[in-house]
């Protein structure tokens, strides 16, 4: 080891630092048998820069070129701890470690010092022998000591020879600025941020995309031999508060090294701590001829250039500055900038320049000169003064504004096209498509009219239009292929047709020359609509003034027509499906509500906002016997064809069960069985209300359905408390029936949940809103007209434009009571004399009601019904007559046995009674009662006149006469006295 140290001691002082580093690493690696070594020097902030290596390939050391002084690598730790450190290498594959791919066992590192300040570290990469022993550590310390001594004796970098510059700082800066391009820089000493202008980027060989804005950008480009003295000079200037001046080599963009000079001064805060260093740099290795060429270029360049000292007195001005300011360089030299007439007439120039100088940072802004021209001014503060560049940017700013305007217009059009695309994506009908085109295309192109037509059977049919009178549309609509038309020409050619003036239109279509004036249009863009390689229509965009569209506008309109074509084709399919679904819905719901005396009604079905207009909500009014009417509303969950089919099946089932005159709870039980048999996917709610006009009682049963609203004649609204039975298919019978007494003229509102419930509204809130609408409508008189009341409810709860998430159906029924004066009821004994008593009572009551013409038939019907009860049923027996829209005759008994029609043969003695009832009544039927059953018949109050039937003709035997000719006293001699006949009411 002494031999190597002796050899190093023979190196003469004054050797360059790069040679010192090379010798130190070679002997350290050789003595320790290490794989290689490296030296890092301390840079600004907390960065360590790799300046020399031995035995290590560049690919291996690339990640070690710049190290964080506070990081974990061995050189940083040695510098921080001030002593030698041993750091084993990271495990293989550790991607987050810079030494993950290195061979060997670890790094031994020792710090380098200059006086009491750490300046760097020497590191060696050990082989399999691991950490150095004591003797090796002592050798490394000796090598480090030799390196520190020789670094202090190394000469500063020697720049290229150049003529001597004047001694005065202002004159030196002026001369330098004349000769070279100056780059300015601003280094934040505390954060390490570094700001370079464009000239500095070029000077220091850094591409904009490689620039990170950190001081490490500068360290990377400085020659390793020049970095130590340059860093030392910067450190001295910061400590002493002096001017930093240095000349060093930097790597250029072409990879070569070139000399540069730098001059800067540090700034300090109130506590004297350094904040920033602001300076300039310039190329210093050109030959004199190159410097002269640069000086001439600066003097004659198109941009104005001024150099000023610290007092803002001009030290240099090029020709453009002379021309702009109106003085020669000799006249300008030494003048105060603010005293120049041109500068005095620029508002705020002095304030802005002084603020930038005080902040010691470069600043750029535009100023308006007295002659109206616009100049861009860049002020660069430096240690020996300031420089100002100014460029006439009047034309450039005008072009930039034009580009910005064009960009804004293009962005607005693109935004409009984006909005149009979104609107077309939401459009479901042809009308939606036309409306979207009108809102998305006409405004950005300043168009005044729109016509969209499709081809059907070789004729054009208008889908929609904007800005066209009806008489012009009549000319365009239905136009055949063979008739001359610009619309047909564009369709047949499959390419857009643009007509810019009425004269151009008339030249092509003389027979339609009057059309532009009639339509009020003067230019046209006719865009064929093509989808799936098939042209099926035309979109005509028109203007009320002559308009020559640019190529860009024509391209944009053509692209727009493709979007419109796709949307319209989709909408046409939707329209067809919409029509079919509407027809299906109409077939599944009542076309017209039946007219019944017990109530007057109005109803609405509102499909969901999107999709097919068919769903599972329904309503119904079913006339029943004895002044009764059934009001039904139901909801099959969802909306679509499957739900509509289920709804149709249930509606038919409800009709069938209602015709059987079953009570509400039994009807619900049967519906529950039907839905349960459909499977678990079916979810159905239903409400069945049975109103009896003779008692004014409404019996209500429901299955998972919201309760009805009842609007009383005094304007109060109530929701009757009903049992909350589960939905159909999930309920367990029996269902609860609630009876509600209803005042005359009350309005019963039945509805599905889609009317009162949504994702934004709870059902209770919706029911409260419905009640408020009913109360308000009663107060202002709207409730007197149920159709108007329906519109009122719809607009309040489902306003236009509201995308309802679910179908909604509601039924409004004003309930009427049958007056007591139109009802008559008598108990009858259960003996053969009951039929005669019934006939007598009927004659008297019908005479009181002025219905004598119906007396014989009614007597006959009552005699047959009472006779059947006497023979086949049991008491108590009761007769009731109802004078409603028809004459109703009812016979009540205590038996549950229902009669049925059977065909009697010629030899049968009985079996013709129900046939007689069928022949004499308009309709008849039976129903169960709480105490037995009721058999009823209905007769029309009067027969409409029939001229054919009433014309005189040969008498034809009555069918009933032929049926009962064998009865004693019934035949040609019958005088109308039914009491003389035998009906089984004689002993």
mmCIF file of C-alpha atoms in Angstrom, residues 113-333:
data_model
loop_
_atom_site.group_PDB
_atom_site.id
_atom_site.type_symbol
_atom_site.label_atom_id
_atom_site.label_comp_id
_atom_site.label_asym_id
_atom_site.label_seq_id
_atom_site.Cartn_x
_atom_site.Cartn_y
_atom_site.Cartn_z
ATOM 1 C CA UNK A 113 -13.919 17.785 2.018
ATOM 2 C CA UNK A 114 -12.794 21.270 1.025
ATOM 3 C CA UNK A 115 -11.876 22.905 4.325
ATOM 4 C CA UNK A 116 -14.755 22.172 6.691
ATOM 5 C CA UNK A 117 -17.346 21.748 3.937
ATOM 6 C CA UNK A 118 -18.218 18.388 2.440
ATOM 7 C CA UNK A 119 -17.844 18.511 -1.342
ATOM 8 C CA UNK A 120 -18.421 14.935 -2.469
ATOM 9 C CA UNK A 121 -17.659 11.237 -1.959
ATOM 10 C CA UNK A 122 -15.372 8.476 -3.311
ATOM 11 C CA UNK A 123 -16.947 5.009 -3.604
ATOM 12 C CA UNK A 124 -15.610 1.565 -4.609
ATOM 13 C CA UNK A 125 -17.656 -1.484 -5.638
ATOM 14 C CA UNK A 126 -16.362 -4.553 -3.804
ATOM 15 C CA UNK A 127 -16.285 -8.083 -5.200
ATOM 16 C CA UNK A 128 -17.176 -11.264 -3.318
ATOM 17 C CA UNK A 129 -14.678 -10.436 -0.544
ATOM 18 C CA UNK A 130 -17.225 -8.027 0.940
ATOM 19 C CA UNK A 131 -16.530 -5.070 3.238
ATOM 20 C CA UNK A 132 -12.893 -3.792 3.257
ATOM 21 C CA UNK A 133 -10.779 -4.673 6.258
ATOM 22 C CA UNK A 134 -9.065 -2.126 8.505
ATOM 23 C CA UNK A 135 -5.963 -1.778 6.357
ATOM 24 C CA UNK A 136 -8.026 -1.202 3.217
ATOM 25 C CA UNK A 137 -10.108 1.486 4.975
ATOM 26 C CA UNK A 138 -6.866 3.252 6.010
ATOM 27 C CA UNK A 139 -5.620 3.123 2.437
ATOM 28 C CA UNK A 140 -8.871 4.616 1.143
ATOM 29 C CA UNK A 141 -8.658 7.451 3.693
ATOM 30 C CA UNK A 142 -5.112 8.181 2.528
ATOM 31 C CA UNK A 143 -6.247 8.300 -1.114
ATOM 32 C CA UNK A 144 -9.121 10.623 -0.183
ATOM 33 C CA UNK A 145 -6.708 12.922 1.672
ATOM 34 C CA UNK A 146 -4.419 13.060 -1.394
ATOM 35 C CA UNK A 147 -7.435 13.798 -3.614
ATOM 36 C CA UNK A 148 -8.617 16.656 -1.386
ATOM 37 C CA UNK A 149 -5.105 18.198 -1.424
ATOM 38 C CA UNK A 150 -4.725 18.018 -5.208
ATOM 39 C CA UNK A 151 -8.301 19.360 -5.786
ATOM 40 C CA UNK A 152 -7.330 22.511 -3.861
ATOM 41 C CA UNK A 153 -4.276 22.970 -6.091
ATOM 42 C CA UNK A 154 -6.054 22.278 -9.417
ATOM 43 C CA UNK A 155 -6.153 25.249 -11.841
ATOM 44 C CA UNK A 156 -9.527 26.724 -12.930
ATOM 45 C CA UNK A 157 -10.824 25.851 -16.421
ATOM 46 C CA UNK A 158 -9.099 27.743 -19.201
ATOM 47 C CA UNK A 159 -11.451 29.138 -21.813
ATOM 48 C CA UNK A 160 -10.586 29.862 -25.420
ATOM 49 C CA UNK A 161 -8.365 32.793 -26.197
ATOM 50 C CA UNK A 162 -10.245 36.038 -26.873
ATOM 51 C CA UNK A 163 -9.503 39.715 -27.118
ATOM 52 C CA UNK A 164 -9.499 41.611 -23.878
ATOM 53 C CA UNK A 165 -12.794 43.256 -23.027
ATOM 54 C CA UNK A 166 -13.120 46.727 -21.556
ATOM 55 C CA UNK A 167 -12.895 46.903 -17.791
ATOM 56 C CA UNK A 168 -16.068 48.839 -17.120
ATOM 57 C CA UNK A 169 -18.966 46.471 -16.320
ATOM 58 C CA UNK A 170 -21.502 48.389 -18.352
ATOM 59 C CA UNK A 171 -19.215 48.560 -21.372
ATOM 60 C CA UNK A 172 -18.332 44.863 -20.955
ATOM 61 C CA UNK A 173 -21.990 43.881 -20.956
ATOM 62 C CA UNK A 174 -22.669 46.141 -23.926
ATOM 63 C CA UNK A 175 -19.783 44.601 -25.858
ATOM 64 C CA UNK A 176 -20.820 41.048 -24.940
ATOM 65 C CA UNK A 177 -24.392 41.663 -25.969
ATOM 66 C CA UNK A 178 -23.180 42.969 -29.295
ATOM 67 C CA UNK A 179 -21.169 39.834 -29.946
ATOM 68 C CA UNK A 180 -23.295 36.926 -28.777
ATOM 69 C CA UNK A 181 -26.828 35.707 -28.073
ATOM 70 C CA UNK A 182 -27.491 35.978 -24.344
ATOM 71 C CA UNK A 183 -29.554 33.498 -22.366
ATOM 72 C CA UNK A 184 -31.029 34.450 -19.022
ATOM 73 C CA UNK A 185 -31.650 32.176 -16.043
ATOM 74 C CA UNK A 186 -33.252 32.369 -12.611
ATOM 75 C CA UNK A 187 -32.267 29.797 -9.938
ATOM 76 C CA UNK A 188 -34.304 29.459 -6.716
ATOM 77 C CA UNK A 189 -31.568 28.495 -4.246
ATOM 78 C CA UNK A 190 -34.035 27.188 -1.644
ATOM 79 C CA UNK A 191 -36.206 24.942 -3.857
ATOM 80 C CA UNK A 192 -33.774 24.113 -6.641
ATOM 81 C CA UNK A 193 -36.165 25.399 -9.327
ATOM 82 C CA UNK A 194 -34.345 26.739 -12.394
ATOM 83 C CA UNK A 195 -35.936 28.931 -15.058
ATOM 84 C CA UNK A 196 -34.263 29.183 -18.498
ATOM 85 C CA UNK A 197 -35.444 31.278 -21.379
ATOM 86 C CA UNK A 198 -35.344 29.946 -24.942
ATOM 87 C CA UNK A 199 -31.805 31.279 -25.519
ATOM 88 C CA UNK A 200 -30.567 29.571 -22.352
ATOM 89 C CA UNK A 201 -32.095 26.247 -23.397
ATOM 90 C CA UNK A 202 -30.158 26.414 -26.655
ATOM 91 C CA UNK A 203 -26.991 27.658 -24.945
ATOM 92 C CA UNK A 204 -26.947 24.749 -22.485
ATOM 93 C CA UNK A 205 -27.864 22.080 -25.063
ATOM 94 C CA UNK A 206 -31.235 21.138 -23.577
ATOM 95 C CA UNK A 207 -34.330 20.282 -25.591
ATOM 96 C CA UNK A 208 -37.652 21.669 -24.278
ATOM 97 C CA UNK A 209 -39.104 18.199 -23.759
ATOM 98 C CA UNK A 210 -36.043 17.244 -21.634
ATOM 99 C CA UNK A 211 -36.224 20.393 -19.483
ATOM 100 C CA UNK A 212 -37.483 19.648 -15.931
ATOM 101 C CA UNK A 213 -37.060 23.113 -14.404
ATOM 102 C CA UNK A 214 -34.583 21.891 -11.773
ATOM 103 C CA UNK A 215 -30.931 22.848 -11.199
ATOM 104 C CA UNK A 216 -30.008 19.262 -12.074
ATOM 105 C CA UNK A 217 -30.685 20.198 -15.721
ATOM 106 C CA UNK A 218 -27.642 22.524 -15.536
ATOM 107 C CA UNK A 219 -25.456 20.037 -13.641
ATOM 108 C CA UNK A 220 -26.007 17.370 -16.278
ATOM 109 C CA UNK A 221 -24.774 19.578 -19.116
ATOM 110 C CA UNK A 222 -21.549 20.882 -17.421
ATOM 111 C CA UNK A 223 -18.280 19.101 -18.229
ATOM 112 C CA UNK A 224 -17.200 16.922 -15.254
ATOM 113 C CA UNK A 225 -13.773 18.621 -15.149
ATOM 114 C CA UNK A 226 -15.347 22.078 -14.936
ATOM 115 C CA UNK A 227 -18.141 21.282 -12.485
ATOM 116 C CA UNK A 228 -16.124 21.398 -9.215
ATOM 117 C CA UNK A 229 -14.572 24.857 -9.717
ATOM 118 C CA UNK A 230 -17.810 26.236 -11.111
ATOM 119 C CA UNK A 231 -19.762 24.989 -8.094
ATOM 120 C CA UNK A 232 -17.073 26.415 -5.817
ATOM 121 C CA UNK A 233 -17.341 29.809 -7.521
ATOM 122 C CA UNK A 234 -21.137 29.816 -7.137
ATOM 123 C CA UNK A 235 -20.785 28.841 -3.493
ATOM 124 C CA UNK A 236 -18.303 31.686 -2.852
ATOM 125 C CA UNK A 237 -20.544 34.228 -4.579
ATOM 126 C CA UNK A 238 -23.515 33.163 -2.474
ATOM 127 C CA UNK A 239 -21.542 33.225 0.787
ATOM 128 C CA UNK A 240 -19.740 36.510 0.099
ATOM 129 C CA UNK A 241 -22.625 38.324 -1.633
ATOM 130 C CA UNK A 242 -20.446 38.995 -4.654
ATOM 131 C CA UNK A 243 -20.880 38.546 -8.393
ATOM 132 C CA UNK A 244 -20.705 35.010 -9.746
ATOM 133 C CA UNK A 245 -18.508 34.841 -12.844
ATOM 134 C CA UNK A 246 -17.402 31.583 -14.407
ATOM 135 C CA UNK A 247 -16.382 30.068 -17.719
ATOM 136 C CA UNK A 248 -16.964 26.378 -18.266
ATOM 137 C CA UNK A 249 -17.739 23.801 -20.919
ATOM 138 C CA UNK A 250 -21.244 22.478 -21.601
ATOM 139 C CA UNK A 251 -22.524 19.664 -23.803
ATOM 140 C CA UNK A 252 -24.239 21.034 -26.927
ATOM 141 C CA UNK A 253 -27.207 19.519 -28.737
ATOM 142 C CA UNK A 254 -24.860 17.822 -31.214
ATOM 143 C CA UNK A 255 -22.939 16.104 -28.379
ATOM 144 C CA UNK A 256 -19.829 18.285 -28.594
ATOM 145 C CA UNK A 257 -18.440 20.425 -25.767
ATOM 146 C CA UNK A 258 -18.401 24.204 -26.029
ATOM 147 C CA UNK A 259 -17.218 27.030 -23.764
ATOM 148 C CA UNK A 260 -19.737 29.336 -22.148
ATOM 149 C CA UNK A 261 -19.523 32.270 -19.763
ATOM 150 C CA UNK A 262 -21.957 33.066 -16.976
ATOM 151 C CA UNK A 263 -22.451 36.097 -14.773
ATOM 152 C CA UNK A 264 -24.998 36.346 -11.940
ATOM 153 C CA UNK A 265 -25.741 37.782 -8.510
ATOM 154 C CA UNK A 266 -27.626 36.306 -5.558
ATOM 155 C CA UNK A 267 -30.545 37.920 -3.717
ATOM 156 C CA UNK A 268 -31.199 37.593 0.026
ATOM 157 C CA UNK A 269 -34.163 37.821 2.391
ATOM 158 C CA UNK A 270 -34.468 40.086 5.433
ATOM 159 C CA UNK A 271 -32.497 37.619 7.555
ATOM 160 C CA UNK A 272 -29.646 37.551 5.055
ATOM 161 C CA UNK A 273 -30.420 34.058 3.827
ATOM 162 C CA UNK A 274 -29.865 33.524 0.064
ATOM 163 C CA UNK A 275 -33.069 33.231 -1.968
ATOM 164 C CA UNK A 276 -32.319 33.280 -5.678
ATOM 165 C CA UNK A 277 -29.498 33.756 -8.135
ATOM 166 C CA UNK A 278 -30.343 35.568 -11.376
ATOM 167 C CA UNK A 279 -27.888 35.716 -14.222
ATOM 168 C CA UNK A 280 -27.073 35.495 -17.902
ATOM 169 C CA UNK A 281 -24.908 33.212 -19.981
ATOM 170 C CA UNK A 282 -23.432 33.361 -23.457
ATOM 171 C CA UNK A 283 -21.358 31.300 -25.837
ATOM 172 C CA UNK A 284 -17.639 32.172 -25.504
ATOM 173 C CA UNK A 285 -15.713 29.795 -27.761
ATOM 174 C CA UNK A 286 -16.493 31.168 -31.229
ATOM 175 C CA UNK A 287 -13.713 32.578 -33.329
ATOM 176 C CA UNK A 288 -13.572 36.363 -33.628
ATOM 177 C CA UNK A 289 -15.077 36.197 -37.101
ATOM 178 C CA UNK A 290 -18.058 34.267 -35.726
ATOM 179 C CA UNK A 291 -18.437 36.853 -32.965
ATOM 180 C CA UNK A 292 -18.386 39.635 -35.494
ATOM 181 C CA UNK A 293 -21.027 37.817 -37.529
ATOM 182 C CA UNK A 294 -23.178 37.467 -34.424
ATOM 183 C CA UNK A 295 -22.690 41.114 -33.596
ATOM 184 C CA UNK A 296 -23.727 42.105 -37.083
ATOM 185 C CA UNK A 297 -26.733 39.786 -36.895
ATOM 186 C CA UNK A 298 -27.778 41.340 -33.575
ATOM 187 C CA UNK A 299 -27.313 44.827 -34.984
ATOM 188 C CA UNK A 300 -29.389 44.088 -38.079
ATOM 189 C CA UNK A 301 -31.963 41.626 -36.687
ATOM 190 C CA UNK A 302 -35.644 42.396 -37.213
ATOM 191 C CA UNK A 303 -36.392 42.610 -33.468
ATOM 192 C CA UNK A 304 -35.536 45.733 -31.540
ATOM 193 C CA UNK A 305 -32.828 45.309 -28.878
ATOM 194 C CA UNK A 306 -31.768 47.650 -26.089
ATOM 195 C CA UNK A 307 -29.116 47.178 -23.399
ATOM 196 C CA UNK A 308 -29.261 49.362 -20.298
ATOM 197 C CA UNK A 309 -27.222 49.766 -17.161
ATOM 198 C CA UNK A 310 -28.553 49.650 -13.597
ATOM 199 C CA UNK A 311 -29.775 53.241 -13.915
ATOM 200 C CA UNK A 312 -31.862 52.467 -17.017
ATOM 201 C CA UNK A 313 -29.484 54.370 -19.286
ATOM 202 C CA UNK A 314 -29.131 52.933 -22.781
ATOM 203 C CA UNK A 315 -25.756 51.330 -23.544
ATOM 204 C CA UNK A 316 -26.618 49.672 -26.873
ATOM 205 C CA UNK A 317 -29.383 49.894 -29.503
ATOM 206 C CA UNK A 318 -29.654 48.031 -32.778
ATOM 207 C CA UNK A 319 -31.044 49.404 -36.030
ATOM 208 C CA UNK A 320 -34.626 48.284 -35.387
ATOM 209 C CA UNK A 321 -34.556 49.996 -31.993
ATOM 210 C CA UNK A 322 -33.232 53.154 -33.651
ATOM 211 C CA UNK A 323 -36.064 53.082 -36.202
ATOM 212 C CA UNK A 324 -38.771 52.423 -33.611
ATOM 213 C CA UNK A 325 -37.559 55.042 -31.146
ATOM 214 C CA UNK A 326 -36.669 57.642 -33.816
ATOM 215 C CA UNK A 327 -33.047 58.240 -32.757
ATOM 216 C CA UNK A 328 -29.628 56.924 -33.764
ATOM 217 C CA UNK A 329 -27.530 54.727 -31.478
ATOM 218 C CA UNK A 330 -25.198 57.641 -30.770
ATOM 219 C CA UNK A 331 -28.177 59.795 -29.771
ATOM 220 C CA UNK A 332 -29.651 57.032 -27.647
ATOM 221 C CA UNK A 333 -26.418 56.107 -25.854
#
